[in-house]
Short mmCIF file of C-alpha atoms in Angstrom, two decimals:
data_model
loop_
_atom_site.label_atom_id
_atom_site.label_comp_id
_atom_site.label_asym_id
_atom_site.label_seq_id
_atom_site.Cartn_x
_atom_site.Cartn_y
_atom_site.Cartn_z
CA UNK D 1 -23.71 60.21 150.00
CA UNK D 2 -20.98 62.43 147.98
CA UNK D 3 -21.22 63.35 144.00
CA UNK D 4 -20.74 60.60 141.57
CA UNK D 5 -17.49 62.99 140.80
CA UNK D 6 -16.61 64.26 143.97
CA UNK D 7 -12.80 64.79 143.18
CA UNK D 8 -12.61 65.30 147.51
CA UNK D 9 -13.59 61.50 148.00
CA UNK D 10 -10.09 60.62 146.23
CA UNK D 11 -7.79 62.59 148.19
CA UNK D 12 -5.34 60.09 149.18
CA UNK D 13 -4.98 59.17 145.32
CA UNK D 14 -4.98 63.04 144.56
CA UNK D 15 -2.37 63.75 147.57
CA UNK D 16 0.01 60.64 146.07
CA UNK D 17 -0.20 62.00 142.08
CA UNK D 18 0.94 65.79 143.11
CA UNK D 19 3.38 65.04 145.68
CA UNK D 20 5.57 62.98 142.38
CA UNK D 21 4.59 65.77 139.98
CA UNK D 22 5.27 68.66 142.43
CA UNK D 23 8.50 66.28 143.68
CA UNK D 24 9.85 66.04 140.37
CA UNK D 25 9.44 69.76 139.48
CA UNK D 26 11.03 70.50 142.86
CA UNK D 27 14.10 67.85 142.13
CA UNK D 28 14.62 69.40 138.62
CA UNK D 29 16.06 72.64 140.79
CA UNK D 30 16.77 71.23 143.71
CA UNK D 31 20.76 70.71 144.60
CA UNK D 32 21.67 66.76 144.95
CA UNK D 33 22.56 67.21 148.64
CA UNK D 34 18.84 68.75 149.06
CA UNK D 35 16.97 66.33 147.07
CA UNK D 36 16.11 65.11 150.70
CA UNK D 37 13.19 67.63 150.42
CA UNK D 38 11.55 64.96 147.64
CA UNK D 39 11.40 62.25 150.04
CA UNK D 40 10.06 64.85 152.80
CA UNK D 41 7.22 65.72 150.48
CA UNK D 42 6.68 62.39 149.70
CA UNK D 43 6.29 61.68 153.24
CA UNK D 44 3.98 64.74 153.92
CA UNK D 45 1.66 63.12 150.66
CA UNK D 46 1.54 59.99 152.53
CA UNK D 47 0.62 61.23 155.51
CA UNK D 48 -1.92 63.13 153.90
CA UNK D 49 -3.71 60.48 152.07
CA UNK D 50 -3.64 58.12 155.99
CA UNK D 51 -5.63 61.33 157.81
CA UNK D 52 -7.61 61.21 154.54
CA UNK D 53 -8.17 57.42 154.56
CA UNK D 54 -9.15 57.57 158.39
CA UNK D 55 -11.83 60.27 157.56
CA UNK D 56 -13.09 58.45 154.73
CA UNK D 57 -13.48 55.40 156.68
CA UNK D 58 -16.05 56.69 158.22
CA UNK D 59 -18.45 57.04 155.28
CA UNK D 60 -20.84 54.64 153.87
CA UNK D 61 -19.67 52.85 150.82
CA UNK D 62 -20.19 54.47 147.56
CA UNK D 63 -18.64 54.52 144.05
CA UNK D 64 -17.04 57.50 142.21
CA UNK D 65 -17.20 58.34 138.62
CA UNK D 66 -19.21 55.19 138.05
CA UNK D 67 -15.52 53.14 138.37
CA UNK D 68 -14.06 53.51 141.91
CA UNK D 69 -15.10 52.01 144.72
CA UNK D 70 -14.97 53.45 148.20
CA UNK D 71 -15.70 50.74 150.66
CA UNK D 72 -13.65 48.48 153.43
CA UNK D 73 -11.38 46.87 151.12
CA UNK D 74 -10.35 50.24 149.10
CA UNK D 75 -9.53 51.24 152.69
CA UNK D 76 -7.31 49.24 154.13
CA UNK D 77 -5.81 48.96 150.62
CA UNK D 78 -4.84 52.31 150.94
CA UNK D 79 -3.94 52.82 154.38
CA UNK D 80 -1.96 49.37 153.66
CA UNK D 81 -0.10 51.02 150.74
CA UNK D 82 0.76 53.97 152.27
CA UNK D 83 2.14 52.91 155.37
CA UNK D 84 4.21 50.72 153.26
CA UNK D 85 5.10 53.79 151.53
CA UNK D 86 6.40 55.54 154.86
CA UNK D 87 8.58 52.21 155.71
CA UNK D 88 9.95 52.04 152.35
CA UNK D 89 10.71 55.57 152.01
CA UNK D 90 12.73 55.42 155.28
CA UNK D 91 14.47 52.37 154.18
CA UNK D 92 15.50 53.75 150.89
CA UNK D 93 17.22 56.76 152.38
CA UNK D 94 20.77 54.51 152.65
CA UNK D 95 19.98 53.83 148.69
CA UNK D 96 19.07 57.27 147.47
CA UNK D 97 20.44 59.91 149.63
CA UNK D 98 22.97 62.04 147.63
CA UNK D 99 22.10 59.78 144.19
CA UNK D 100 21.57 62.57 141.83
CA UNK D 101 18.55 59.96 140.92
CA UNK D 102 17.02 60.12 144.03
CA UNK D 103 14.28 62.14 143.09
CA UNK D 104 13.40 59.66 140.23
CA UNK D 105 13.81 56.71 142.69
CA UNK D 106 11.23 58.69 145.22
CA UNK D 107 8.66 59.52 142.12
CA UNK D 108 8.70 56.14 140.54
CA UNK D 109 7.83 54.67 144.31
CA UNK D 110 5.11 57.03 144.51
CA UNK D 111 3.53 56.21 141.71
CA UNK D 112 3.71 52.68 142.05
CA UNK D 113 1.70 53.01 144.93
CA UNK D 114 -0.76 55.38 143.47
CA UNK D 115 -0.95 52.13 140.93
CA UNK D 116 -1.29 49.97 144.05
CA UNK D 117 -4.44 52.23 145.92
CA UNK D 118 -5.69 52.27 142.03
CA UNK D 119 -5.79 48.33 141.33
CA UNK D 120 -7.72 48.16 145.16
CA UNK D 121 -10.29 50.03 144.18
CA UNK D 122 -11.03 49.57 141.05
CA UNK D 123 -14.68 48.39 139.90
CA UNK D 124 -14.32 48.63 135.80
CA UNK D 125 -11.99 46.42 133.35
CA UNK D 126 -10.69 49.42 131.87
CA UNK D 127 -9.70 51.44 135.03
CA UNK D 128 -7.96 47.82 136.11
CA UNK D 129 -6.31 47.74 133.33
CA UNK D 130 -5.04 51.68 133.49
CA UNK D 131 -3.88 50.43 137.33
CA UNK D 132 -2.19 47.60 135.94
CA UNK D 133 0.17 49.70 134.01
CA UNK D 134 0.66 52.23 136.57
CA UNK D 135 1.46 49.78 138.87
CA UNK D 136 4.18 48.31 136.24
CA UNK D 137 5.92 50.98 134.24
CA UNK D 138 7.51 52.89 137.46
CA UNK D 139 8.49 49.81 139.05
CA UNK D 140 9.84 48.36 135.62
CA UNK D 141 11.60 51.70 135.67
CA UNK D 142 13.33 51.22 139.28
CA UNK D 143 14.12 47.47 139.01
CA UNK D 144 16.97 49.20 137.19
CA UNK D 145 17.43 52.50 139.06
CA UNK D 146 20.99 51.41 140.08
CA UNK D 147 22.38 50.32 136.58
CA UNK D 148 24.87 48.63 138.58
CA UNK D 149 25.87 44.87 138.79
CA UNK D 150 22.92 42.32 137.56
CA UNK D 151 20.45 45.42 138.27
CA UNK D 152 19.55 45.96 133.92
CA UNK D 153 19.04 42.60 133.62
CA UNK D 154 16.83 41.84 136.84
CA UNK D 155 15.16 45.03 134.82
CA UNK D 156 14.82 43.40 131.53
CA UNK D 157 13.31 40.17 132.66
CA UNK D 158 10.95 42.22 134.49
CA UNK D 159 10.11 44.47 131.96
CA UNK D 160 9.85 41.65 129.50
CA UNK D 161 7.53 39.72 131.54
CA UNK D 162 5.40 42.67 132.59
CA UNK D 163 4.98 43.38 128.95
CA UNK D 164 3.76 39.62 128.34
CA UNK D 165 1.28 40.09 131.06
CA UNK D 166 0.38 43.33 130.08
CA UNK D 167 -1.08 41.91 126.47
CA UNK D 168 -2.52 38.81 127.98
CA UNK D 169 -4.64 40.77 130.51
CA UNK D 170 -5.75 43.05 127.86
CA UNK D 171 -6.55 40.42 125.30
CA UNK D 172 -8.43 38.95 128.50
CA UNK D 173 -10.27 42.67 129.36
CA UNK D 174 -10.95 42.35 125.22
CA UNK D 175 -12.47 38.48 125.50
CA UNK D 176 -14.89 39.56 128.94
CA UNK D 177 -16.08 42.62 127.08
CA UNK D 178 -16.78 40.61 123.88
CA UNK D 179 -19.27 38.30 126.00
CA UNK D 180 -20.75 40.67 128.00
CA UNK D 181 -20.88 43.97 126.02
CA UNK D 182 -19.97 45.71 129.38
CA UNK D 183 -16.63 46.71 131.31
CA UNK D 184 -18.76 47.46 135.19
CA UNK D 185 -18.57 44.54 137.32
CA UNK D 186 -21.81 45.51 138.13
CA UNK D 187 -23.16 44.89 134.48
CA UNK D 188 -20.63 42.21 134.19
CA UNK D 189 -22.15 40.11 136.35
CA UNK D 190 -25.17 40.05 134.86
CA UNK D 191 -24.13 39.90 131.20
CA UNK D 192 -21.61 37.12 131.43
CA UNK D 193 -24.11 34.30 132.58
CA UNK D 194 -25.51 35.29 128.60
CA UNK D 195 -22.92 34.43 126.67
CA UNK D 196 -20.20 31.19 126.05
CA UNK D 197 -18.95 30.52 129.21
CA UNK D 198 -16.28 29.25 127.04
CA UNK D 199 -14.85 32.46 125.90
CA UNK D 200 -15.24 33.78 129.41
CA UNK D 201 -13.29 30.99 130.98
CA UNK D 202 -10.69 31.96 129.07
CA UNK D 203 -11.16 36.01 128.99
CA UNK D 204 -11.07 35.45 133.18
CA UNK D 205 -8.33 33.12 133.03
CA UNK D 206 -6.28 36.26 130.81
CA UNK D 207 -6.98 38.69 133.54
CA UNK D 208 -5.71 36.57 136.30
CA UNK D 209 -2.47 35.65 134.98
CA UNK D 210 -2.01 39.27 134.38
CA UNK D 211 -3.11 39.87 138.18
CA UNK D 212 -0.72 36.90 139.18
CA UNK D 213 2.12 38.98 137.82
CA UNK D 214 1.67 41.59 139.59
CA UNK D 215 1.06 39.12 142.97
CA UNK D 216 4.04 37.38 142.49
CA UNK D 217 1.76 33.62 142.19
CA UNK D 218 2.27 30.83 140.51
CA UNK D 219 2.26 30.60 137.31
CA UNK D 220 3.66 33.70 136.42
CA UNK D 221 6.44 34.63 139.46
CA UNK D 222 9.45 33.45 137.52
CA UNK D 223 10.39 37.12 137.33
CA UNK D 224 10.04 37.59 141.58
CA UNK D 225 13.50 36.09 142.74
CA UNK D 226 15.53 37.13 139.72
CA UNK D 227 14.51 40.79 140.38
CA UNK D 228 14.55 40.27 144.44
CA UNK D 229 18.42 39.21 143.72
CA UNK D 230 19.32 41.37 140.92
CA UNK D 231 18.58 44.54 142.90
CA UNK D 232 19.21 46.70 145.90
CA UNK D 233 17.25 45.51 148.72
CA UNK D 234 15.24 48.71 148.92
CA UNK D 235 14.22 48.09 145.38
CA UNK D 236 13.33 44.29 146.13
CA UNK D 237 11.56 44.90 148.87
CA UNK D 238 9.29 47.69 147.24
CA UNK D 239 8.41 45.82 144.11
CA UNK D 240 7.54 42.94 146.20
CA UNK D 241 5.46 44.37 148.63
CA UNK D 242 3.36 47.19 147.15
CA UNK D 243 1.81 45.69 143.80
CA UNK D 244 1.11 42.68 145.56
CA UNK D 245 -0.76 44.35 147.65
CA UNK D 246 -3.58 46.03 145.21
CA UNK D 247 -3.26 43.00 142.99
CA UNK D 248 -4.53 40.76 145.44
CA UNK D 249 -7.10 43.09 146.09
CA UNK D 250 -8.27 43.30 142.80
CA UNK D 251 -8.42 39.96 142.15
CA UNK D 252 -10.77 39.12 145.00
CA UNK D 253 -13.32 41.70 143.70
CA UNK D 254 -13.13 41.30 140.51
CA UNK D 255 -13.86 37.64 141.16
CA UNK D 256 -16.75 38.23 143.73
CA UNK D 257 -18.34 41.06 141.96
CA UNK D 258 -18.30 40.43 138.10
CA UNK D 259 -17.68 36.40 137.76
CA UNK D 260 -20.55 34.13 138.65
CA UNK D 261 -19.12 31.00 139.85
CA UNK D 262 -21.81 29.63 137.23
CA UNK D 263 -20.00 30.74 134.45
CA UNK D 264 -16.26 29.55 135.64
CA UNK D 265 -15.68 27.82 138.90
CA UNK D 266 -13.14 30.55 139.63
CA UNK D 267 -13.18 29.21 143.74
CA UNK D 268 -11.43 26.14 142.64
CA UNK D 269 -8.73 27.54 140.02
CA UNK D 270 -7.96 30.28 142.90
CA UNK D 271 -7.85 27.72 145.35
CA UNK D 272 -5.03 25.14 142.92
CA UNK D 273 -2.79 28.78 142.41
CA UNK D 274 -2.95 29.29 145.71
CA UNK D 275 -1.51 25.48 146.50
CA UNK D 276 0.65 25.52 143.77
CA UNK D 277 2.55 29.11 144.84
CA UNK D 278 2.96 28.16 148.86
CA UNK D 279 4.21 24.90 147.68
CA UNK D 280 6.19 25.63 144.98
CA UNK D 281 7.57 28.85 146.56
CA UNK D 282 8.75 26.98 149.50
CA UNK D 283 10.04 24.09 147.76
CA UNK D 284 12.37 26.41 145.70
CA UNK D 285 13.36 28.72 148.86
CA UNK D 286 15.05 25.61 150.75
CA UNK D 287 17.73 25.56 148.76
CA UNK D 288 19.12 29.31 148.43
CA UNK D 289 21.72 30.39 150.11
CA UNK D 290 21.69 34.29 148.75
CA UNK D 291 19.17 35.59 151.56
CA UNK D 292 17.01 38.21 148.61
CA UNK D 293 16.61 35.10 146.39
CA UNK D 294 15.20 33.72 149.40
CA UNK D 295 12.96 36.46 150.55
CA UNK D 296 12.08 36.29 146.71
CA UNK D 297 10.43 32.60 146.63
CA UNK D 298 9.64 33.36 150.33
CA UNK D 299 7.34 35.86 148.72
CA UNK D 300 6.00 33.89 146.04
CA UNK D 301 4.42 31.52 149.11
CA UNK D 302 3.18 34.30 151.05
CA UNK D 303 0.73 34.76 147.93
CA UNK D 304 -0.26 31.36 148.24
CA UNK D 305 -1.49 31.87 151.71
CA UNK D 306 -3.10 35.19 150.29
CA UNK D 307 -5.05 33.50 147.77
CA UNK D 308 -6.47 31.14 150.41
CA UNK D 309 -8.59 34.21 151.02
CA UNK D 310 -9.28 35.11 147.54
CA UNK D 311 -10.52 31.57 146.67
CA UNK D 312 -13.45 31.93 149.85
CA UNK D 313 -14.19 35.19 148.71
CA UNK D 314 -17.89 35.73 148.93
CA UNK D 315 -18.47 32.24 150.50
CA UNK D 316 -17.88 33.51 154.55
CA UNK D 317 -17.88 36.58 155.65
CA UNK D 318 -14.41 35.92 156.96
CA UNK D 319 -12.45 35.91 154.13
CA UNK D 320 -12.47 39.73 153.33
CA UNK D 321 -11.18 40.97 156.96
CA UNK D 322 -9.01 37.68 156.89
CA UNK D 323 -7.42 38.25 153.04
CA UNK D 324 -6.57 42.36 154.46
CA UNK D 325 -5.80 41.60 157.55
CA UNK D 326 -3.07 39.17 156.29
CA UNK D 327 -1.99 41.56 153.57
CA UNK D 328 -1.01 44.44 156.48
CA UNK D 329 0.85 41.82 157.90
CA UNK D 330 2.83 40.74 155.18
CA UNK D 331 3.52 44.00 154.12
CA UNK D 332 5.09 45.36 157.54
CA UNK D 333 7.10 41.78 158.05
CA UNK D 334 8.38 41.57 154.56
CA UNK D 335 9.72 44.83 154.79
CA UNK D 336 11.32 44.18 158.01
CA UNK D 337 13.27 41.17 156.78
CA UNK D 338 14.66 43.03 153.26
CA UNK D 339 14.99 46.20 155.76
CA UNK D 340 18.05 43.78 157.42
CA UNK D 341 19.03 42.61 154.20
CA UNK D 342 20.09 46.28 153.29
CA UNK D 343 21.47 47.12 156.86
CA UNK D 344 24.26 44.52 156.93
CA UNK D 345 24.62 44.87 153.52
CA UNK D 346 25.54 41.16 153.04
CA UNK D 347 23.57 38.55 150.62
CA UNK D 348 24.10 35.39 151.63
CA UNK D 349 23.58 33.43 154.52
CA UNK D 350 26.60 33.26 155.80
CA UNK D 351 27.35 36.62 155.43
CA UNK D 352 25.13 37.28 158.24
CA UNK D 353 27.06 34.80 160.57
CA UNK D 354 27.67 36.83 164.02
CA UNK D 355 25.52 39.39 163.40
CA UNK D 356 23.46 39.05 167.29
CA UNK D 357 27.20 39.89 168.81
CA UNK D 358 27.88 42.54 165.91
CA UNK D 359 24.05 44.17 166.53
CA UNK D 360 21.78 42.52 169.12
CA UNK D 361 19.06 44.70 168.13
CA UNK D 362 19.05 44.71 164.56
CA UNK D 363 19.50 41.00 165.10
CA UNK D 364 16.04 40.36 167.19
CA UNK D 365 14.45 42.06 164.01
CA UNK D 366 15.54 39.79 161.83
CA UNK D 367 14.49 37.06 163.70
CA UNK D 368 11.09 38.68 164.49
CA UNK D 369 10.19 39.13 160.79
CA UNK D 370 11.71 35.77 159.44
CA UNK D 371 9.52 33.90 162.48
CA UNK D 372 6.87 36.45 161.57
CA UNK D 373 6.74 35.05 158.37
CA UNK D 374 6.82 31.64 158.96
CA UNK D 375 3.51 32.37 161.47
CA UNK D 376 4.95 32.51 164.36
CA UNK D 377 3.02 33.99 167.73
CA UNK D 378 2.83 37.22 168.62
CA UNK D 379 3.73 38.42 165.20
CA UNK D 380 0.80 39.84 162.70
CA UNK D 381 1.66 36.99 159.85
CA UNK D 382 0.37 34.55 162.88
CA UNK D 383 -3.07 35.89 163.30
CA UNK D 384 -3.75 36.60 159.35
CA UNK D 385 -2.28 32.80 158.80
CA UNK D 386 -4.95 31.73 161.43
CA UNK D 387 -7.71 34.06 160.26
CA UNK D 388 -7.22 32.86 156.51
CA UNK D 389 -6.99 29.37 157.65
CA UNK D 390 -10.35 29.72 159.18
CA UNK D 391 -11.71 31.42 156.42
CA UNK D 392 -10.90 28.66 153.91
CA UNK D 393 -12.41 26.24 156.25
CA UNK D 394 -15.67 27.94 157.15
CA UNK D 395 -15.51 28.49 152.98
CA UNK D 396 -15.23 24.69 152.20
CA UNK D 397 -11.59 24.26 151.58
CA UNK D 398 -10.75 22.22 153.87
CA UNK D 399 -8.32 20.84 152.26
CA UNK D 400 -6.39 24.03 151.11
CA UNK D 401 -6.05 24.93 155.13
CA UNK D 402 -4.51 21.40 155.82
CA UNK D 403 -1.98 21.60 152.86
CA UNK D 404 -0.95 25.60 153.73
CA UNK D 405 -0.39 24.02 157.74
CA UNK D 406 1.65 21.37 156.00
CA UNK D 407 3.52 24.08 154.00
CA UNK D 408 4.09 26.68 157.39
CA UNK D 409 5.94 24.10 158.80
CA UNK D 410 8.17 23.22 156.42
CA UNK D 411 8.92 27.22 155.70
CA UNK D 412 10.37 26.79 159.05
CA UNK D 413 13.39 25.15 157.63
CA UNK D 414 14.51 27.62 155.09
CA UNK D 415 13.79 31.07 157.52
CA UNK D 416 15.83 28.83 160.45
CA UNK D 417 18.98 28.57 157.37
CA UNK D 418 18.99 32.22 157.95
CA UNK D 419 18.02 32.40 161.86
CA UNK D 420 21.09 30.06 162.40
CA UNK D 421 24.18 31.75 161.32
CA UNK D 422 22.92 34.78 162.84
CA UNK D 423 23.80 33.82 166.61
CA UNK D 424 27.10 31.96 165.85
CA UNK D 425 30.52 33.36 166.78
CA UNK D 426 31.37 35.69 163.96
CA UNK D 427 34.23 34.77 161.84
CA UNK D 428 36.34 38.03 162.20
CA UNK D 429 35.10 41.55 163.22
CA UNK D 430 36.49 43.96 160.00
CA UNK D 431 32.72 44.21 158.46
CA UNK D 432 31.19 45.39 161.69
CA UNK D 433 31.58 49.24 160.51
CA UNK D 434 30.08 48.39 157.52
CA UNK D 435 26.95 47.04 159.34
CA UNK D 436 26.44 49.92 161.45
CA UNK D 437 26.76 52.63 158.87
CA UNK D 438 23.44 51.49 156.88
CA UNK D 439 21.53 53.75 159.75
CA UNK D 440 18.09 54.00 157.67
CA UNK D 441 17.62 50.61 157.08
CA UNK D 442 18.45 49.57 160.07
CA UNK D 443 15.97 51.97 162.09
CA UNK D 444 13.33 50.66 159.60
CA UNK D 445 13.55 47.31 160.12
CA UNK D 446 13.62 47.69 163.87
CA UNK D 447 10.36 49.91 163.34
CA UNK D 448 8.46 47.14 160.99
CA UNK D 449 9.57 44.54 163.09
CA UNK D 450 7.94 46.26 165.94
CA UNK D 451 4.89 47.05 163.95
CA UNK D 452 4.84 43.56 163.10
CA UNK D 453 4.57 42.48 166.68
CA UNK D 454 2.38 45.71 167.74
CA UNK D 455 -0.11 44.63 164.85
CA UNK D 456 -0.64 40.82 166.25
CA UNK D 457 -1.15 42.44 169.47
CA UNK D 458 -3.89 44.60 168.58
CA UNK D 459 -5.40 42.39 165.40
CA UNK D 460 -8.40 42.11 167.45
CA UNK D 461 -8.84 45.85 166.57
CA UNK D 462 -7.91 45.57 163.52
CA UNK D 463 -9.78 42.59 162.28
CA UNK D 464 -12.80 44.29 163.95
CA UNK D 465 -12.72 47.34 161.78
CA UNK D 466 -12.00 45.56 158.86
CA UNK D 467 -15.05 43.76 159.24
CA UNK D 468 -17.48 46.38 160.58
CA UNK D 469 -17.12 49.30 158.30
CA UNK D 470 -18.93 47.57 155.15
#
């Protein structure tokens, strides 16, 4: 057992915060054509915080500073997170290298993550709510990192929104400690069954919709394909992969650990957001033919299939190693398929019309990750849709698993728009330099697309430790 404080127990956190501080000292005096260094020590931090993670792993579960937890969940959040961090870092380096902002663009992604590990973790309303905002403010910040084309508005509605959700899930954090006179889950949990279940329905019901921001779910994703088309795809894929991440997370224990289901059938209201943001996600993606807007409502339904785990959270014990298992998978894949986004360079569909002749490889990696994400065997997304499928059967939603089958194969439509055009003659040759010059991005989403199919492969392993280490 380590010290209630033990500031050693939080070194991947600690390894994250000084390798932005130290990064933007070292960028203040750093020459443009050397700010490479940034994303180097960026890299070294993440690297640091994964041996850290690994060791950790090891250790029984405890709780730091009365507010932190350090179990199975906390992680895989973090080894999630940061190997997110290493594929976005190398996909940025097209974006960023040279930019004499590229040591703001590598800071503001590192503490977005740090926000990310934060939100995993934490096990107290008020250090959720300090995660919330770390996990916003950077990102809000590199939405518009580019200032060019429809990038300050994408950053406006974002910001906006953010700042909507920001209030609500505070006035929610307010409501919950109102009722229980507490801000532990711990104490939560036992407080809240005390007081109106009223106010608490709708303190809860606050918190979520703050937590669904930061997911990307339905009812508050409006902002997800406006800023997934409004940006570079480096940007788009980073803000849709690595809050989602710790928000989901969060979500599923804040919900198992401080909300009785007696006080607010929170299964049930998880279980509706997550129908409503597979369906409504895919029912909006079948229609776009700019390929981020469609990777942006293609990640809105992702979180539906997420939240299948949330909503059994508690009720089998295969809905924890399920819900992670699912979000390593989406993480890897969805980077993959923004990865080719920003290698060709082109946003639309038919943009990308030739592209197996043009770059066989870089084609198979597209379709890898846009099968991948459909659930498509050997890929990771295929074993964490079965394993959350499962889970919301053995958990009694039944129902939920039919309507997310029903939903994975109509996906299939909208990633084959895409899959199509790619292995069609091309229509003339003069953008093939163009296509081949985006080296970073396209090494990354050969890499992810591997690690996709590498992490179905092994998710036996994987699956195993995430549900043996608790």
């Amino acid at each position: 057992m380590m010290a209630p404080g033990d500031p050693s127990s939080l070194i991947p956190e600690i390894a994250l915060l000084l390798g932005a501080v130290t990064g933007l000292l070292l960028g203040a005096w750093t020459p443009r054509r050397r700010q490479w260094i940034v994303r180097g020590l960026a890299a070294v931090a993440a690297g640091v915080g994964l041996a850290a993670t690994a060791v950790a792993a090891n250790r029984p579960p405890d709780v730091v500073f009365g507010t932190y937890v350090l179990d199975t969940a906390t992680h895989a959040t973090r080894a999630i997170v940061l190997v997110a961090l290493l594929l976005l870092l190398a996909l940025c380096g097209d974006t960023v290298a040279g930019h004499r902002r590229e040591t703001e663009f590598v800071v503001l992604l590192q503490l977005g993550a740090l926000g990310s590990m934060l939100l995993g973790g934490a096990a107290d309303l008020i250090l959720l709510f300090a995660a919330f905002l770390l996990a916003s403010v950077p990102l809000y910040a590199l939405t518009g990192w580019s200032k060019q084309g429809t990038a300050p508005e994408a950053a406006l509605k974002y910001y906006l929104a953010g700042a909507l959700a920001g209030v609500v899930t505070a006035a929610g954090v307010t409501l919950l400690f109102a009722v229980s006179g507490a801000t532990g889950y711990d104490a939560l949990a036992a407080e809240l069954t005390r007081g109106p279940a009223a106010v608490a329905s709708v303190g809860l019901v606050a918190v979520l919709a703050g937590l669904a921001f930061k997911a990307g779910a339905v009812p508050a994703h409006f902002w997800v394909p406006d800023v997934s088309d409004g940006t570079p795809p480096a940007v788009a894929a980073v803000v849709t992969t690595l809050p989602k991440i710790g928000a989901v997370v969060a979500m599923a224990r804040l919900l198992e650990a401080a909300i009785p289901p007696v006080v607010v059938d929170w299964p049930l209201l998880v279980a509706v957001l997550a129908a409503l943001s597979m369906t409504v996600g895919n029912l909006a993606a079948f229609a776009q033919t700019s390929v981020l807007r469609l990777l942006g409502y293609s990640t809105v339904s992702q979180v539906g299939y997420l939240l299948m785990g949330v909503a059994v959270a508690g009720r089998t014990g295969r809905a924890e190693p399920a819900l992670l298992f699912y979000l390593a998978a989406y993480a890897v894949t969805n980077v993959a398929a923004f990865a080719v986004a920003a290698a060709t360079g082109r946003r639309t569909l038919a943009g990308h019309r030739g592209l197996a002749r043009r770059d066989p490889v870089l084609a198979v990696a597209l379709v890898v990750a846009l099968l991948g994400l459909v659930g498509t065997p050997p890929t990771a997304v295929f074993l964490g849709k079965l394993t959350v499928f499962s889970a919301a059967v053995d958990g009694g939603f039944a129902w939920l698993a039919v309507l997310a089958a029903v939903n994975t194969v109509a996906s299939l439509f909208y990633y084959l728009r895409w899959v199509a055009p790619v292995f069609r003659d091309p229509v003339d040759d003069a953008d093939t330099a163009v296509m081949r010059t985006r080296g970073w991005a396209r090494d990354t989403a050969i890499g992810a697309a591997a690690l996709s199919v590498l992490l179905g492969v092994a998710g036996g392993v994987v699956l195993t430790a995430f549900g043996s280490v608790t």
